[in-house]
Amino acid sequence: MNDQHNQSRRRFLKLMAFGASGLAVPRFSQAGTASFINKPIPSSHERLPVIGLGSSRTFNVGNDPFGLDNVAEVMRYFFNAGGKLIDSSPMYGSSQTAIGYGLKKLAKTKAVFSADKVWTWEHDEGGPAQMEQSRQYWQVDTLDLMQVHNLVAWQQHLQTLARMKQQGQIRYVGVTTSHGRRHEELEQIMKTEPLDFVQFSYNILDREVEARLLPLAAKRDIAVIVNRPFQRGELIDALKDKPLPDWAKTIDCKSWPQFLLKFVVSHPAVTCAIPATTRVTHLQENMAAGFAPMPDAAMRARMIDYVEKIL
Amino acid sequence: MGELASYRLSDFILFSETVYYRQFELYNQAIWPLHTVAILFSLLIGYALWKMPVWAGRVMSGLLVVAWLWVAWEFLYQRFQQIHVVAEYYALGFVLQAGLLVWDGVIKNCLTRCSTSQLRIMTGAMALFVALVLYPFTPFMTGRNGLQFEMFAITPDPTVLATLAILFIYKAPKVLYVIPVIWVIVSGMTLFIIQ
């Protein structure tokens, strides 16, 4: 038992070291400027930029032409900055249609890594019908990642998703939770189901997932998408009038969003974070967090200590 | 369905304050000039309450039925549904209230006996004044775009407030209060969450 425990501990530490070393070395493009950090999806080794784009609340603009154009503008800057993964859900009102509008307008339907969710209790025909509707809203040929939203009817949906993956209708399968809910159940699913991705909330103050879920994801080769890296904006509101520490410069942090995002994506088991925004200026700030240098373990501890002290 | 228990109301409010009020602006632009019909409804209700003719109860009930059905279909289902996944259930609630008003107000003619309490009549009259006259001016009072106004018989909140005011003035069956009171709670919480 002890041996087993030591083995998995060693494996996790190895992963930590591997992840940290991968992050610590800035990669440079041909132009000589630092390039966006990408991390591999463990099940396929396809690489994803560490900063993605969420759409909950922010992209739900109905059929407002100004709102749709604003979404497209945010997406334009996202892609230009090196972003790839956009996450949505049928639960987010009109967000999917807004994303589809943006992708079409920017001619990025092939470039995007589309991460959507199935969110229905009707799992027989309702699930596939909802996913097909989502695909049409996105205006893409296939959705890359399909996740079971908030573990709703996950047993049945995962069977459907496995079949769809086999048939090439989707490329990856995942499950999601948010706000730290139902972690025990999620842990069981991660232990027993063949998942490519898992999504949950993680930020500098809500670190419960560090204890079990993040190590488990690393052990089971499951990519991790982090939602609510800013606690839905509450963390930024709480920190905006507080001074950023001088030593934040050593990891190229010029703002609190960058500080908070670098903390999240520097965890070796985290594949990417999906902050959401309606503003191009905020998006640019977020995307800047995707560049090296990233904090190492000691710096991460210092970041936690500092934030906990000032809040 | 046990998973539903893990959701909070705020999990379903997935739109911003800006987008919420923008819906009213787009809606007002889309349905103009139907606002003149809404004004006519308000004048008719005012006249009916002032003069209390024999047809007052039935006509006011009929106007409320049209208002609730219009708001259910045109605002909640056609527009609000785009940004709010549970709006179709709200629309169903509004249709149900219209049905109750048809039964109790139009068929059974329940809105005939005015309350004997002066305080109650005054409170109802003031609430009605707010719903019919003041409510459309709230964007100007709160610094929002004036086109984002809300009107009785056009949008939910003033329609519900006017209905409650009329029910309060009359000795209305209690069942007619249920859905409007639920709406006041739901709408109040929604506004609280998005602000």
XYZ file of C-alpha atoms in Angstrom:
506
model
C 0.000 0.000 0.000
C 2.845 2.297 1.003
C 4.752 1.355 -2.121
C 1.736 2.148 -4.232
C 1.324 5.458 -2.491
C 5.015 6.277 -2.931
C 4.899 5.301 -6.579
C 1.993 7.601 -7.344
C 3.577 10.342 -5.260
C 6.814 9.963 -7.201
C 4.882 9.999 -10.453
C 3.060 13.159 -9.474
C 6.268 14.870 -8.368
C 7.844 13.857 -11.669
C 4.906 15.399 -13.487
C 5.220 18.544 -11.386
C 8.893 18.803 -12.244
C 8.215 18.077 -15.916
C 5.407 20.605 -16.037
C 7.399 23.262 -14.230
C 10.398 22.783 -16.472
C 8.184 22.961 -19.537
C 6.730 26.225 -18.341
C 9.912 27.787 -17.120
C 11.548 27.782 -20.534
C 10.140 30.466 -22.782
C 9.614 29.338 -26.334
C 10.409 31.748 -29.081
C 8.863 32.203 -32.453
C 10.878 32.820 -35.591
C 10.403 36.540 -35.158
C 12.306 36.318 -31.904
C 9.468 37.322 -29.601
C 8.171 35.065 -26.841
C 5.354 32.853 -28.095
C 2.211 31.733 -26.381
C 2.617 28.769 -24.062
C 0.867 25.615 -25.219
C 0.308 22.452 -23.241
C -0.433 18.985 -24.602
C -3.742 17.194 -24.284
C -2.429 14.011 -22.612
C -4.626 11.611 -24.609
C -3.517 12.898 -28.019
C -0.494 15.190 -27.440
C -2.276 17.874 -29.497
C -1.210 21.182 -27.986
C -3.533 23.875 -26.690
C -2.740 27.468 -25.697
C -2.973 27.832 -21.909
C -5.466 30.685 -22.138
C -8.817 29.836 -23.682
C -12.023 31.827 -23.841
C -15.158 31.229 -21.777
C -18.565 32.452 -22.907
C -20.797 32.140 -19.862
C -22.718 35.431 -19.383
C -20.362 37.451 -21.582
C -21.394 36.136 -25.011
C -25.096 35.808 -24.231
C -26.218 38.840 -26.223
C -29.366 37.559 -27.940
C -29.741 38.815 -31.498
C -28.450 42.268 -30.673
C -26.338 43.284 -33.712
C -24.034 45.464 -31.569
C -23.609 42.684 -29.045
C -22.814 40.153 -31.761
C -20.243 42.431 -33.358
C -18.649 43.019 -29.975
C -18.379 39.246 -29.432
C -16.756 38.911 -32.854
C -14.303 41.676 -31.969
C -13.319 39.970 -28.715
C -12.844 36.732 -30.674
C -10.751 38.520 -33.294
C -8.289 39.688 -30.641
C -8.379 36.254 -29.035
C -7.336 34.491 -32.239
C -4.823 37.195 -33.130
C -3.170 36.779 -29.738
C -2.766 33.050 -30.327
C -5.932 31.741 -28.646
C -7.664 28.605 -29.861
C -10.073 26.985 -27.378
C -13.511 28.557 -26.897
C -15.900 27.000 -24.406
C -19.686 27.230 -24.359
C -22.863 25.412 -23.356
C -26.532 25.257 -24.321
C -27.130 26.637 -20.835
C -25.487 29.945 -21.755
C -28.489 31.295 -23.663
C -27.447 32.671 -27.028
C -23.684 32.322 -26.484
C -23.327 29.486 -28.985
C -25.009 31.448 -31.759
C -22.862 34.467 -30.943
C -19.734 32.330 -31.201
C -20.968 30.922 -34.518
C -21.540 34.461 -35.766
C -18.020 35.446 -34.732
C -16.391 32.366 -36.252
C -18.137 32.910 -39.554
C -17.363 36.604 -39.621
C -13.686 35.979 -38.845
C -13.463 32.887 -41.083
C -12.204 30.877 -38.112
C -14.576 27.899 -38.199
C -11.621 25.619 -38.992
C -9.119 27.277 -36.658
C -11.114 27.160 -33.445
C -10.866 24.367 -30.886
C -14.569 24.119 -30.074
C -15.427 22.961 -26.570
C -19.128 22.619 -25.936
C -21.360 20.747 -23.519
C -24.421 18.571 -23.435
C -26.883 19.767 -20.816
C -30.146 17.899 -20.803
C -31.842 15.316 -18.650
C -33.365 13.804 -21.801
C -30.477 11.540 -22.647
C -32.034 9.156 -25.212
C -32.711 11.402 -28.177
C -32.452 14.735 -26.408
C -28.663 14.547 -25.988
C -27.702 13.914 -29.627
C -30.337 16.395 -30.807
C -28.998 19.080 -28.503
C -25.402 18.431 -29.580
C -26.351 18.640 -33.246
C -28.170 21.895 -32.558
C -25.049 23.210 -30.811
C -22.867 22.253 -33.775
C -25.182 24.168 -36.084
C -25.088 27.196 -33.783
C -21.283 27.116 -33.850
C -21.376 26.767 -37.668
C -18.559 24.188 -37.561
C -18.291 20.771 -39.258
C -17.583 18.951 -35.999
C -17.256 19.984 -32.392
C -13.810 19.130 -31.016
C -14.671 18.543 -27.391
C -18.061 17.603 -25.968
C -18.419 17.702 -22.205
C -21.225 16.579 -19.932
C -22.308 19.815 -18.287
C -22.364 19.742 -14.475
C -22.530 15.930 -14.527
C -26.154 16.018 -15.718
C -27.186 12.425 -16.632
C -23.479 11.681 -17.077
C -23.763 7.876 -17.232
C -25.995 7.973 -20.280
C -24.339 10.950 -21.963
C -20.851 9.453 -21.630
C -22.020 6.334 -23.475
C -23.376 8.512 -26.270
C -20.192 10.582 -26.370
C -17.986 7.486 -26.540
C -20.009 6.304 -29.534
C -19.808 9.730 -31.195
C -16.048 9.840 -30.666
C -15.694 6.429 -32.243
C -17.728 7.594 -35.236
C -15.606 10.744 -35.593
C -18.439 13.127 -34.734
C -16.397 14.599 -31.882
C -12.704 14.329 -31.071
C -12.633 14.465 -27.275
C -14.910 13.595 -24.357
C -15.112 15.423 -21.050
C -17.170 16.212 -17.971
C -17.567 19.474 -16.088
C -18.515 20.899 -12.722
C -18.276 24.422 -11.386
C -18.277 26.298 -8.071
C -16.617 23.313 -6.388
C -19.752 21.157 -6.573
C -19.951 17.359 -6.550
C -16.206 16.773 -6.439
C -16.510 13.310 -4.891
C -18.722 12.124 -7.714
C -16.410 13.746 -10.249
C -13.446 11.960 -8.699
C -15.194 8.617 -9.134
C -15.953 9.415 -12.775
C -12.346 10.392 -13.385
C -11.200 7.117 -11.861
C -13.518 4.893 -13.844
C -14.432 6.564 -17.148
C -12.209 7.074 -20.192
C -12.083 10.881 -20.240
C -9.962 13.181 -22.381
C -10.908 16.330 -20.485
C -12.269 17.412 -17.163
C -13.396 20.920 -16.283
C -13.808 22.456 -12.827
C -13.331 25.697 -10.914
C -9.903 26.600 -9.602
C -8.402 29.892 -8.546
C -5.917 31.304 -6.078
C -8.454 31.199 -3.240
C -10.470 28.080 -4.168
C -7.766 25.434 -4.250
C -9.661 22.356 -3.086
C -8.939 20.620 -6.402
C -5.193 20.686 -5.702
C -5.618 17.965 -3.122
C -7.210 15.224 -5.192
C -8.635 16.189 -8.579
C -5.581 17.807 -10.154
C -3.207 14.980 -9.123
C -5.790 12.454 -10.295
C -6.098 14.188 -13.673
C -2.315 14.065 -14.057
C -2.236 10.422 -13.060
C -5.063 9.444 -15.421
C -3.763 11.572 -18.331
C -6.816 13.796 -18.404
C -6.532 17.350 -19.685
C -7.846 20.002 -17.282
C -9.833 23.085 -18.252
C -10.225 25.566 -15.412
C -13.362 27.682 -15.191
C -13.932 30.697 -12.942
C -10.250 31.610 -12.546
C -11.440 35.007 -11.266
C -14.391 33.679 -9.222
C -16.663 35.213 -11.869
C -14.927 38.569 -11.514
C -15.294 38.760 -7.747
C -11.577 38.191 -7.172
C -10.653 41.038 -9.499
C -13.187 43.327 -7.829
C -11.717 42.477 -4.433
C -8.131 42.972 -5.566
C -8.379 45.913 -7.944
C -7.534 48.526 -5.308
C -4.770 46.449 -3.710
C -1.152 46.865 -4.790
C 0.383 44.253 -7.026
C 3.596 43.066 -5.327
C 6.866 44.273 -6.814
C 8.080 40.722 -7.287
C 5.164 40.082 -9.700
C 7.392 41.747 -12.295
C 9.697 38.741 -12.201
C 6.937 36.685 -13.828
C 5.899 39.543 -16.119
C 2.645 40.333 -14.330
C 1.436 43.849 -14.870
C -2.115 43.409 -13.621
C -4.177 41.320 -11.220
C -5.878 39.280 -13.975
C -2.437 38.255 -15.253
C -1.301 37.419 -11.736
C -4.399 35.271 -11.113
C -4.260 33.539 -14.482
C -0.551 32.773 -14.268
C -1.198 31.180 -10.919
C -3.859 28.897 -12.408
C -2.166 27.847 -15.630
C 1.217 27.307 -13.998
C -0.137 24.295 -12.165
C 1.415 21.379 -14.049
C -1.844 19.455 -14.280
C -3.814 22.397 -15.701
C -4.079 22.444 -19.485
C -5.824 25.772 -19.883
C -8.021 28.343 -18.184
C -11.099 29.894 -19.777
C -11.637 33.440 -18.484
C -14.656 35.173 -20.034
C -14.939 38.816 -20.963
C -16.895 41.274 -23.088
C -14.019 43.728 -23.417
C -11.110 43.633 -25.800
C -8.875 45.410 -23.263
C -9.583 42.724 -20.665
C -9.006 40.012 -23.237
C -5.617 41.467 -24.140
C -4.716 41.556 -20.466
C -5.790 37.921 -20.063
C -3.921 36.736 -23.123
C -0.726 38.362 -21.882
C -0.808 35.824 -19.040
C -0.168 33.040 -21.540
C 3.467 33.978 -22.028
C 6.553 32.861 -20.112
C 7.895 33.214 -17.508
C 5.488 31.293 -15.316
C 5.735 31.001 -11.540
C 7.475 27.948 -10.111
C 6.243 26.098 -7.024
C 7.939 28.502 -4.603
C 6.540 31.515 -6.404
C 3.074 29.964 -6.450
C 3.207 29.551 -2.681
C 4.304 33.175 -2.365
C 1.391 34.286 -4.563
C -1.121 32.444 -2.376
C 0.417 33.844 0.771
C 0.302 37.409 -0.548
C -3.311 37.266 -1.761
C -4.555 35.619 1.414
C -2.789 38.284 3.442
C -4.301 41.277 1.626
C -7.855 39.938 1.304
C -33.440 15.374 -11.816
C -31.741 15.366 -8.413
C -28.980 17.405 -10.039
C -31.332 20.380 -10.178
C -30.910 20.764 -6.431
C -27.243 21.594 -6.966
C -28.166 24.682 -9.014
C -28.751 28.127 -7.589
C -30.886 30.831 -9.196
C -27.711 32.749 -10.054
C -26.558 29.762 -12.133
C -29.434 30.432 -14.495
C -28.962 34.206 -14.686
C -26.306 34.060 -17.362
C -26.656 37.509 -18.840
C -25.321 40.896 -17.846
C -27.264 43.968 -16.780
C -26.277 45.685 -20.030
C -27.620 42.829 -22.154
C -30.794 42.613 -20.039
C -31.756 46.257 -20.539
C -30.647 46.191 -24.140
C -33.391 43.596 -24.722
C -35.974 46.248 -23.837
C -34.397 48.724 -26.216
C -34.436 46.284 -29.137
C -37.929 45.107 -28.233
C -39.301 48.661 -28.063
C -37.796 49.420 -31.458
C -39.231 46.213 -32.916
C -42.823 46.659 -31.726
C -43.206 50.412 -32.166
C -45.911 51.897 -32.531
C -47.828 49.289 -30.512
C -47.030 51.347 -27.417
C -49.971 53.571 -28.362
C -52.287 50.570 -27.847
C -50.710 50.044 -24.423
C -51.376 53.693 -23.591
C -55.001 53.192 -24.666
C -55.198 50.176 -22.331
C -53.879 52.306 -19.465
C -56.413 55.075 -20.169
C -59.268 52.557 -20.291
C -58.229 51.058 -16.963
C -57.927 54.528 -15.443
C -61.375 55.467 -16.722
C -62.931 52.194 -15.515
C -61.520 52.670 -12.026
C -62.529 56.311 -11.888
C -66.129 55.945 -13.102
C -66.721 52.326 -12.002
C -69.265 51.505 -14.757
C -70.949 48.062 -14.649
C -68.625 46.740 -17.335
C -65.468 47.808 -15.465
C -64.541 44.424 -13.943
C -64.947 42.423 -17.124
C -63.263 44.973 -19.369
C -60.288 45.441 -17.029
C -59.929 41.675 -16.729
C -60.039 41.370 -20.505
C -57.362 44.039 -20.896
C -55.182 42.276 -18.336
C -55.648 38.973 -20.180
C -54.454 40.548 -23.426
C -51.533 42.205 -21.611
C -50.376 38.985 -19.907
C -50.680 36.976 -23.126
C -48.838 39.585 -25.166
C -45.990 39.810 -22.647
C -45.815 35.993 -22.468
C -45.532 35.542 -26.194
C -43.843 38.615 -27.556
C -41.444 39.494 -24.762
C -40.796 36.405 -22.655
C -40.955 33.708 -25.313
C -39.797 35.528 -28.419
C -37.170 37.808 -26.926
C -36.186 37.035 -23.314
C -35.886 33.339 -24.177
C -32.881 34.192 -26.360
C -30.779 35.103 -23.343
C -32.528 33.272 -20.516
C -32.974 29.521 -20.729
C -35.892 29.400 -18.283
C -37.882 32.235 -19.888
C -40.199 29.760 -21.598
C -41.350 28.639 -18.158
C -41.939 32.260 -17.230
C -44.027 32.574 -20.396
C -46.057 29.531 -19.375
C -46.702 31.132 -15.990
C -47.958 34.287 -17.702
C -50.280 32.250 -19.924
C -51.599 30.468 -16.842
C -52.279 33.806 -15.157
C -54.125 34.962 -18.292
C -56.236 31.812 -18.038
C -57.047 32.523 -14.397
C -58.001 36.088 -15.275
C -60.298 34.821 -18.038
C -61.996 32.444 -15.638
C -62.279 34.643 -12.556
C -62.343 38.085 -14.149
C -64.139 37.704 -17.481
C -66.356 34.629 -17.020
C -67.135 34.818 -13.288
C -66.882 38.611 -13.196
C -65.112 38.591 -9.810
C -63.683 42.106 -10.058
C -66.862 43.932 -9.134
C -66.672 44.600 -5.412
C -64.248 47.309 -4.413
C -62.378 47.005 -1.135
C -63.968 48.847 1.773
C -60.575 49.854 3.160
C -59.574 53.377 2.103
C -55.933 52.563 2.861
C -56.073 49.577 0.566
C -57.689 51.578 -2.237
C -55.123 54.373 -1.865
C -52.216 51.909 -1.849
C -53.592 50.161 -4.917
C -54.160 53.463 -6.698
C -50.615 54.601 -5.987
C -49.141 51.299 -7.184
C -51.263 51.584 -10.319
C -50.011 55.126 -10.894
C -46.437 53.893 -10.609
C -47.096 50.995 -12.998
C -48.989 52.935 -15.646
C -47.397 56.383 -15.486
C -44.036 56.407 -13.701
C -42.557 53.075 -14.733
C -41.713 54.051 -18.329
C -39.567 56.879 -16.976
C -37.283 54.683 -14.846
C -34.440 54.685 -17.446
C -34.276 58.473 -17.187
C -34.202 58.276 -13.385
C -31.452 55.653 -13.365
C -29.292 57.102 -16.133
C -30.008 54.391 -18.697
C -30.829 54.855 -22.363
C -34.381 56.216 -22.593
C -35.329 53.660 -25.245
C -34.966 50.927 -22.626
C -38.291 51.902 -21.048
C -40.761 49.358 -19.711
C -44.532 49.807 -20.075
C -47.711 48.219 -18.821
C -49.035 45.602 -21.297
C -45.685 45.618 -23.082
C -43.153 44.312 -20.542
C -43.520 42.050 -17.487
C -42.734 44.164 -14.402
C -45.184 47.066 -14.910
C -47.832 44.610 -16.152
C -47.497 42.540 -12.984
C -47.454 45.631 -10.769
C -50.589 47.036 -12.417
C -52.337 43.674 -12.048
C -51.483 43.461 -8.354
C -52.694 47.034 -7.884
C -56.073 46.270 -9.493
C -56.462 43.045 -7.518
C -55.673 44.997 -4.366
C -58.283 47.660 -5.066
C -60.942 45.007 -5.685
C -61.845 42.054 -3.511
C -60.183 39.646 -5.887
C -59.865 35.868 -5.399
C -56.543 35.007 -3.724
C -55.584 32.590 -6.478
C -55.077 35.574 -8.793
C -52.266 36.851 -6.557
C -50.096 33.725 -6.696
C -48.325 34.114 -10.044
C -47.876 37.913 -9.799
C -46.317 37.549 -6.335
C -44.009 34.768 -7.580
C -43.014 37.045 -10.460
C -42.212 39.921 -8.101
C -39.844 37.599 -6.206
C -38.254 36.138 -9.357
C -37.831 39.507 -11.064
C -36.539 41.140 -7.883
C -33.921 38.411 -7.431
C -32.928 38.622 -11.091
C -32.369 42.368 -10.867
C -30.438 41.903 -7.618
C -28.169 39.254 -9.180
C -27.355 41.157 -12.369
C -26.568 44.442 -10.617
